Each structure stands twice: as structure tokens, then as C-alpha cells.
Short mmCIF file of C-alpha atoms in Angstrom, two decimals:
data_model
loop_
_atom_site.label_atom_id
_atom_site.label_comp_id
_atom_site.label_asym_id
_atom_site.label_seq_id
_atom_site.Cartn_x
_atom_site.Cartn_y
_atom_site.Cartn_z
CA MET O 1 90.65 -16.55 32.71
CA LYS O 2 93.29 -17.53 35.12
CA LEU O 3 95.01 -20.22 32.61
CA PHE O 4 94.31 -17.43 29.93
CA PHE O 5 96.58 -14.33 31.73
CA ALA O 6 99.20 -17.26 32.51
CA LEU O 7 99.35 -18.23 29.05
CA MET O 8 99.76 -14.52 28.16
CA GLY O 9 102.50 -13.98 31.05
CA LEU O 10 104.36 -17.21 29.58
CA VAL O 11 103.72 -15.38 25.94
CA LEU O 12 105.42 -12.23 26.74
CA VAL O 13 108.38 -14.01 28.91
CA MET O 14 109.01 -15.61 26.07
CA TRP O 15 109.34 -12.89 24.00
CA ALA O 16 110.99 -10.48 26.65
CA VAL O 17 113.39 -13.16 26.12
CA GLY O 18 113.78 -13.44 22.33
CA CYS O 19 114.40 -9.56 22.25
CA SER O 20 117.47 -9.90 25.39
CA ALA O 21 118.75 -12.53 22.91
CA VAL O 22 118.94 -9.83 20.34
CA VAL O 23 119.98 -7.22 22.78
CA ASP O 24 123.04 -9.27 23.97
CA ASP O 25 124.31 -10.30 20.62
CA ALA O 26 123.34 -7.58 18.22
CA ALA O 27 127.06 -7.30 17.85
CA ALA O 28 127.99 -10.75 16.87
CA MET O 29 129.91 -11.92 14.43
CA VAL O 30 129.81 -15.35 13.13
CA SER O 31 132.52 -17.31 11.65
CA VAL O 32 132.17 -18.18 7.72
CA PRO O 33 134.45 -21.40 6.39
CA GLY O 34 136.33 -20.94 3.61
CA GLY O 35 135.57 -22.67 0.10
CA THR O 36 134.63 -22.65 -3.09
CA PHE O 37 131.23 -22.37 -4.67
CA SER O 38 129.56 -21.13 -8.21
CA GLN O 39 128.38 -18.14 -7.77
CA VAL O 40 125.49 -17.66 -9.73
CA PRO O 41 123.39 -14.62 -10.48
CA THR O 42 119.79 -14.20 -11.68
CA SER O 43 120.76 -13.17 -14.63
CA GLY O 44 124.53 -12.58 -16.06
CA ASN O 45 127.75 -14.38 -15.98
CA THR O 46 128.63 -17.70 -13.58
CA PHE O 47 131.97 -18.69 -12.06
CA GLU O 48 133.65 -20.34 -9.55
CA HIS O 49 134.80 -18.74 -6.61
CA THR O 50 137.23 -19.29 -4.22
CA ILE O 51 136.74 -17.34 -0.46
CA THR O 52 138.64 -17.03 2.08
CA GLY O 53 137.35 -18.12 5.46
CA PHE O 54 135.87 -14.53 7.34
CA LYS O 55 133.72 -13.37 9.75
CA MET O 56 130.19 -11.82 8.83
CA GLY O 57 127.74 -10.27 11.26
CA LYS O 58 125.02 -12.43 12.63
CA TYR O 59 122.34 -9.76 11.95
CA GLU O 60 121.83 -6.25 9.98
CA VAL O 61 123.36 -3.37 12.27
CA THR O 62 121.02 -2.16 14.24
CA TYR O 63 120.04 1.34 14.99
CA GLU O 64 121.17 1.06 18.58
CA LEU O 65 124.37 -0.48 17.62
CA TRP O 66 124.69 2.16 14.75
CA HIS O 67 123.84 4.82 17.19
CA THR O 68 126.29 4.17 20.39
CA VAL O 69 128.91 4.18 17.88
CA TYR O 70 127.95 7.15 15.93
CA VAL O 71 127.67 9.24 19.76
CA TRP O 72 131.36 7.50 20.28
CA ALA O 73 132.31 8.60 16.81
CA ILE O 74 131.57 12.68 16.86
CA ALA O 75 133.03 12.96 20.07
CA ASN O 76 136.38 11.18 18.55
CA GLY O 77 136.81 13.79 15.39
CA TYR O 78 134.19 11.76 13.14
CA GLN O 79 131.80 13.43 11.22
CA PHE O 80 128.56 11.59 8.86
CA ALA O 81 126.73 12.61 5.77
CA ASN O 82 123.68 11.11 7.62
CA ALA O 83 123.25 10.04 11.46
CA GLY O 84 121.00 7.47 10.78
CA GLN O 85 117.44 6.21 10.95
CA GLU O 86 115.73 3.69 13.28
CA GLY O 87 114.09 1.23 11.16
CA ASN O 88 111.88 2.41 8.25
CA ASP O 89 110.09 5.32 10.05
CA GLY O 90 112.42 6.28 12.89
CA THR O 91 113.50 10.09 13.89
CA ILE O 92 116.78 10.62 11.99
CA GLY O 93 119.18 10.97 14.83
CA ALA O 94 117.23 10.53 17.66
CA SER O 95 118.09 8.32 20.60
CA PRO O 96 116.73 4.88 20.35
CA THR O 97 113.24 4.26 21.35
CA SER O 98 111.54 0.75 21.35
CA ALA O 99 112.10 -0.08 17.64
CA LYS O 100 116.07 -0.06 18.69
CA TYR O 101 116.84 -3.60 17.19
CA GLU O 102 115.47 -2.69 14.18
CA PRO O 103 118.28 -1.97 11.02
CA VAL O 104 119.26 1.47 10.97
CA THR O 105 118.56 3.06 7.59
CA GLN O 106 118.98 6.34 5.90
CA ILE O 107 122.67 6.15 5.68
CA ASN O 108 124.73 5.89 2.19
CA TRP O 109 127.40 3.73 1.44
CA ARG O 110 130.27 6.75 2.38
CA ASP O 111 128.79 6.64 6.05
CA ALA O 112 128.75 2.81 6.17
CA ILE O 113 132.59 2.62 5.41
CA VAL O 114 133.29 5.49 8.26
CA TRP O 115 131.50 4.02 10.96
CA CYS O 116 132.89 0.79 10.16
CA ASN O 117 135.90 2.66 11.07
CA ALA O 118 134.52 3.91 14.14
CA TYR O 119 133.24 1.22 15.12
CA SER O 120 136.91 -0.54 14.41
CA GLN O 121 138.69 2.15 16.53
CA MET O 122 136.25 2.28 19.32
CA ASP O 123 136.54 -1.60 19.60
CA GLY O 124 140.22 -1.17 19.82
CA LYS O 125 140.96 -2.98 16.37
CA THR O 126 142.38 -1.63 13.30
CA PRO O 127 140.44 0.40 10.92
CA VAL O 128 140.05 -0.81 7.38
CA TYR O 129 139.81 2.11 5.00
CA CYS O 130 142.43 4.75 4.73
CA SER O 131 143.09 7.95 2.96
CA ASP O 132 146.94 6.75 2.50
CA SER O 133 148.49 3.81 0.74
CA GLY O 134 150.22 3.14 3.84
CA PHE O 135 147.35 2.94 6.09
CA ALA O 136 148.10 5.14 8.86
CA THR O 137 145.17 7.29 7.93
CA PRO O 138 141.58 6.17 8.71
CA ILE O 139 138.43 7.67 6.88
CA LYS O 140 136.53 10.04 9.37
CA ASP O 141 134.61 11.80 7.17
CA SER O 142 131.01 10.70 5.08
CA ARG O 143 130.25 14.36 4.16
CA ASP O 144 129.35 14.71 1.08
CA GLY O 145 130.49 18.51 0.76
CA SER O 146 131.06 18.89 -3.32
CA TYR O 147 130.75 15.19 -4.35
CA ALA O 148 126.84 15.48 -2.83
CA SER O 149 125.66 14.24 -7.02
CA SER O 150 129.08 12.80 -8.09
CA VAL O 151 132.11 10.05 -7.57
CA ASN O 152 135.00 11.14 -5.68
CA THR O 153 137.48 9.60 -7.92
CA THR O 154 140.48 10.53 -6.30
CA ALA O 155 142.71 7.91 -4.64
CA GLY O 156 142.03 8.16 -0.60
CA SER O 157 138.83 9.48 -0.69
CA PHE O 158 135.64 8.37 0.40
CA ASP O 159 134.52 6.57 -2.72
CA ASN O 160 137.87 5.14 -3.40
CA PRO O 161 139.75 4.47 -0.04
CA TYR O 162 143.30 2.55 0.23
CA VAL O 163 142.01 -1.17 1.94
CA ASN O 164 143.66 -2.63 4.27
CA TRP O 165 141.94 -6.52 3.39
CA ASN O 166 144.36 -7.79 6.47
CA ALA O 167 143.41 -5.05 9.21
CA THR O 168 141.58 -6.58 11.96
CA GLY O 169 138.78 -3.97 12.11
CA TYR O 170 135.37 -4.20 10.49
CA ARG O 171 134.04 -3.98 6.95
CA LEU O 172 131.40 -4.20 4.54
CA PRO O 173 131.46 -7.68 2.99
CA THR O 174 132.37 -8.16 -0.88
CA GLU O 175 129.08 -9.08 -2.96
CA GLY O 176 131.05 -12.60 -3.06
CA GLU O 177 131.14 -12.84 0.27
CA TRP O 178 127.70 -11.59 0.72
CA GLN O 179 126.66 -14.69 -1.42
CA TYR O 180 128.68 -17.20 -0.21
CA ALA O 181 127.27 -16.73 3.43
CA ALA O 182 123.53 -16.26 1.85
CA SER O 183 124.19 -19.69 0.19
CA TYR O 184 126.42 -21.64 2.17
CA LYS O 185 124.91 -25.00 3.74
CA ASP O 186 127.63 -27.36 4.72
CA GLY O 187 130.68 -26.56 2.29
CA SER O 188 129.61 -28.80 -0.61
CA SER O 189 126.17 -28.34 -1.25
CA TRP O 190 124.85 -24.22 -1.47
CA THR O 191 120.96 -23.27 -1.08
CA LYS O 192 119.64 -22.68 -4.88
CA TYR O 193 120.18 -19.06 -6.58
CA THR O 194 116.40 -18.85 -6.58
CA TRP O 195 115.76 -19.29 -2.90
CA ALA O 196 115.79 -17.13 -0.17
CA SER O 197 118.65 -17.26 2.11
CA GLY O 198 118.13 -20.14 4.66
CA ALA O 199 114.65 -21.37 2.78
CA THR O 200 114.13 -24.82 1.32
CA ALA O 201 112.49 -23.81 -1.46
CA ALA O 202 112.11 -21.48 -4.36
CA PHE O 203 111.18 -17.65 -3.53
CA PRO O 204 107.63 -18.38 -4.66
CA ASP O 205 106.73 -20.41 -2.40
CA THR O 206 105.40 -18.51 0.43
CA THR O 207 105.51 -20.42 3.10
CA ALA O 208 109.29 -21.77 2.48
CA THR O 209 110.23 -18.09 2.05
CA GLY O 210 108.29 -16.37 4.77
CA LEU O 211 110.21 -18.45 7.69
CA VAL O 212 113.37 -16.65 6.45
CA ALA O 213 112.04 -13.27 5.41
CA TRP O 214 110.66 -10.18 6.39
CA TYR O 215 109.04 -8.90 2.43
CA SER O 216 106.14 -7.17 1.56
CA ASP O 217 103.90 -10.24 1.91
CA ASN O 218 104.57 -10.43 5.50
CA SER O 219 106.01 -7.14 6.82
CA GLY O 220 102.44 -4.83 6.50
CA SER O 221 105.10 -2.13 4.92
CA GLU O 222 107.41 -1.69 8.25
CA THR O 223 110.93 -2.66 8.78
CA LYS O 224 111.23 -5.16 11.86
CA THR O 225 113.50 -6.11 14.38
CA VAL O 226 116.59 -8.00 13.48
CA GLY O 227 116.96 -11.65 14.19
CA THR O 228 113.28 -12.45 14.46
CA LYS O 229 113.20 -14.97 11.59
CA ARG O 230 114.94 -18.16 10.96
CA ALA O 231 118.36 -17.80 10.13
CA ASN O 232 120.43 -19.67 7.36
CA ALA O 233 122.79 -22.66 8.04
CA LEU O 234 125.36 -20.61 9.31
CA GLY O 235 123.26 -18.84 11.86
CA ILE O 236 123.18 -15.41 9.71
CA HIS O 237 119.49 -13.75 9.92
CA ASP O 238 117.81 -11.37 7.87
CA MET O 239 120.11 -12.22 4.83
CA SER O 240 117.18 -11.89 2.80
CA GLY O 241 114.57 -9.10 3.17
CA ASN O 242 114.21 -6.52 6.02
CA VAL O 243 116.78 -4.12 4.53
CA TRP O 244 118.90 -4.06 1.16
CA GLU O 245 122.42 -4.54 2.35
CA TRP O 246 125.14 -2.57 1.16
CA CYS O 247 128.55 -4.23 -0.23
CA TRP O 248 131.94 -3.26 -0.93
CA ASP O 249 131.83 -3.60 -4.86
CA TRP O 250 131.14 -1.04 -7.60
CA SER O 251 128.41 -2.28 -9.65
CA SER O 252 129.49 -4.11 -12.82
CA THR O 253 129.12 -7.15 -14.91
CA LEU O 254 130.26 -10.74 -13.23
CA PRO O 255 133.74 -12.48 -14.77
CA THR O 256 133.69 -15.41 -16.75
CA THR O 257 136.50 -17.37 -15.32
CA ALA O 258 137.39 -18.52 -11.93
CA GLN O 259 138.85 -16.29 -9.09
CA ASN O 260 139.76 -15.79 -5.81
CA ASN O 261 138.41 -13.22 -3.34
CA TYR O 262 136.72 -11.40 -6.10
CA ARG O 263 136.09 -8.05 -5.20
CA GLY O 264 134.93 -6.36 -8.07
CA PRO O 265 136.54 -3.39 -10.60
CA ALA O 266 138.87 -1.07 -9.45
CA SER O 267 136.37 2.08 -9.99
CA GLY O 268 132.70 2.53 -11.23
CA SER O 269 130.05 5.00 -10.55
CA ALA O 270 127.43 3.10 -8.67
CA ARG O 271 128.06 0.69 -5.39
CA THR O 272 125.99 -2.99 -4.97
CA LEU O 273 123.58 -3.62 -2.58
CA ARG O 274 122.29 -7.44 -1.73
CA GLY O 275 119.32 -9.13 -0.34
CA GLY O 276 116.02 -7.53 -0.92
CA GLY O 277 113.57 -5.89 1.76
CA TYR O 278 110.77 -5.12 3.56
CA TYR O 279 108.87 -3.84 0.81
CA GLY O 280 110.04 -5.51 -2.07
CA GLY O 281 108.64 -8.79 -3.94
CA ALA O 282 109.83 -12.13 -2.99
CA ASP O 283 111.97 -12.17 -6.58
CA TYR O 284 114.02 -9.64 -5.06
CA LEU O 285 115.03 -12.29 -2.00
CA MET O 286 116.83 -14.53 -4.15
CA VAL O 287 120.55 -15.23 -2.98
CA GLY O 288 121.37 -14.77 -7.00
CA ILE O 289 119.56 -11.41 -7.42
CA ARG O 290 121.96 -8.68 -7.66
CA GLY O 291 120.08 -5.17 -6.86
CA ASP O 292 120.69 -2.34 -9.18
CA GLY O 293 123.94 -0.43 -8.51
CA LYS O 294 123.23 2.45 -6.13
CA PHE O 295 125.42 5.98 -6.26
CA PRO O 296 127.78 5.82 -2.85
CA TYR O 297 126.13 9.27 -1.87
CA ARG O 298 122.34 7.72 -2.03
CA GLU O 299 120.60 7.12 1.47
CA PHE O 300 117.02 5.77 1.60
CA TYR O 301 114.66 3.97 4.20
CA ALA O 302 115.63 0.54 2.95
CA PHE O 303 119.25 0.43 2.72
CA GLY O 304 121.19 -0.67 5.67
CA PHE O 305 124.53 -2.89 6.21
CA ARG O 306 125.72 -5.98 7.72
CA LEU O 307 129.57 -5.98 9.45
CA ALA O 308 132.12 -8.30 7.79
CA SER O 309 135.65 -8.48 9.26
CA ARG O 310 138.93 -10.98 8.73
CA GLN O 311 138.80 -14.89 10.33
#
């Protein structure tokens, strides 16, 4: 009996250490080396894509990080359409609970870019998304207003911002950056487009897939603490599964010719999501699958995001 309790104590200590690692590292950014890869979707066009080195969030944005920045932002002139939710079943806008290291959900694309601007300012960096071509005025309001069910095509609006790609601040990854980081192994070999990010076999292999992703077969229909599945080769967690991740690009047909830092078309009606989620099947975890584009004013209990920034 003493041995049993000793072992249980060790398990609890190990669990606490694992959780504290996420606490200490929740905002960590991973350096992604530049290079060229074949961007292969599960359907549609394939093209050679050269990506400049950048940084990617080690984890999906947690509710704790979201809420901390959100509180700061509201006190510093920012407004949001949605206050965010702790995982799939938290209380909208509530203070973080023991589930605070689950991804933030119930935020739309507009909320994500405005939050990125707020986090940039809070962290002493230059915001990326602006209402003017001179990049002097960060966008600070994602409230839908009269655009609760339509896209605002006005230049400098929250749906069509001016983007300072050279700014030091936080932003959403492009779809190409997302697949590049999800597929990266060593710069010359790449995870196959039918595999989950970091997996050692194609998505139907439940053992290989289950080691790297939370999805319908193993999640119990709930979001999970970030970083509790094995990382990919870059040390990035949950690129497949847990929650779908907003990307920058308008949803559209991919090009057929070689591209440098392709960022999608200049306009559209829906923004891209990548990665699959906790409630979906293994086929949605493939690094090559492109989620159906969603309107930028759409929030959902399985939509979250991950940060990117320049090197």
C-alpha cells in the first residue's frame, strides 16, 4: 500500500511538472528555418513554395494567454466581437479555471487579428494589422457592427487590413507557412501530406496518429491542454487536432507555378482554417488537408489560432 501511494505521488508530481512546463512556455515561439517545399494539398493544385524563415507559436493560443491580453486590451482602447471561451465548454469571457491551458475558442478571424495587435503592443512590438497604408494606426476593434453577416471590403477594415509583414509584432500564419511548419522535418525531407503533423505513418494508423493529435478517436469530444501530445520535428505541438487554427489567407484555389511567400488572393469571402480538431475524424488531421473556408465573422467552439511572427 505504501508503494502504491508513493507511485501515485510520483505520478502527480510528474503531471504537475508537465503542466508547469506549459505554464512557463505557453507563449513560446519556435524558429522555423526558411526553405522550399512542395505544397501538396489532399485535393487541388500542387506548387513549389519558398518560405522565408519565421517564428511559429509552439502551442495553440491558450485561454489563459488570451484572457491576460484581452483584459489588458480592453483597458487600453481595444474592443472585441467575442470575449473568448476556455476550450470547447468554458464560460464565455470568464476568468481562467483549471482548464486555462486549453485553447481559446469561440473567437472569429477578426478577433484573432485584433488580439494579435493588442498582444504586440502589450509586448512592446510593432502591430501588424493597420487601417492605413502607412501602418500608423493599428486596428483595435473587431466588433461586427453592420458586418455581422457580411465581409467589409473597405481597404483598412478588419476584413481587409493593411498588413505590415516587416513589423515585429504577432500575426496569423499564412496557409503556406502553416503547412510548411506542419510538414518540416530537416529542410530536405517533409512529412507526407496524408500524415498528421509529427506522425510516423499516414492518418489511418491510429497508433501513429494518436501519439501526436487529439481527435474524435481519443479526445472524448473535449479540447485538451496544449502540448500534451508529441511535438513535430520543429518542437511544435498540436498542429494536427485539438482545435482548427485560423490562417491569414482568403480561401481560394492554390496556384500551379512556383511561389515565394504566397499569401493568397487579395480578396475573398472566407478565411482559411487548418489542422483539424478534437471532434473530427483522422482524415481532417492530414497536413495537406484544407479546411472549408469560414467567414471572418464566424466563431465556433472548435476554432482557435496559433501565432506567427517574423524572425
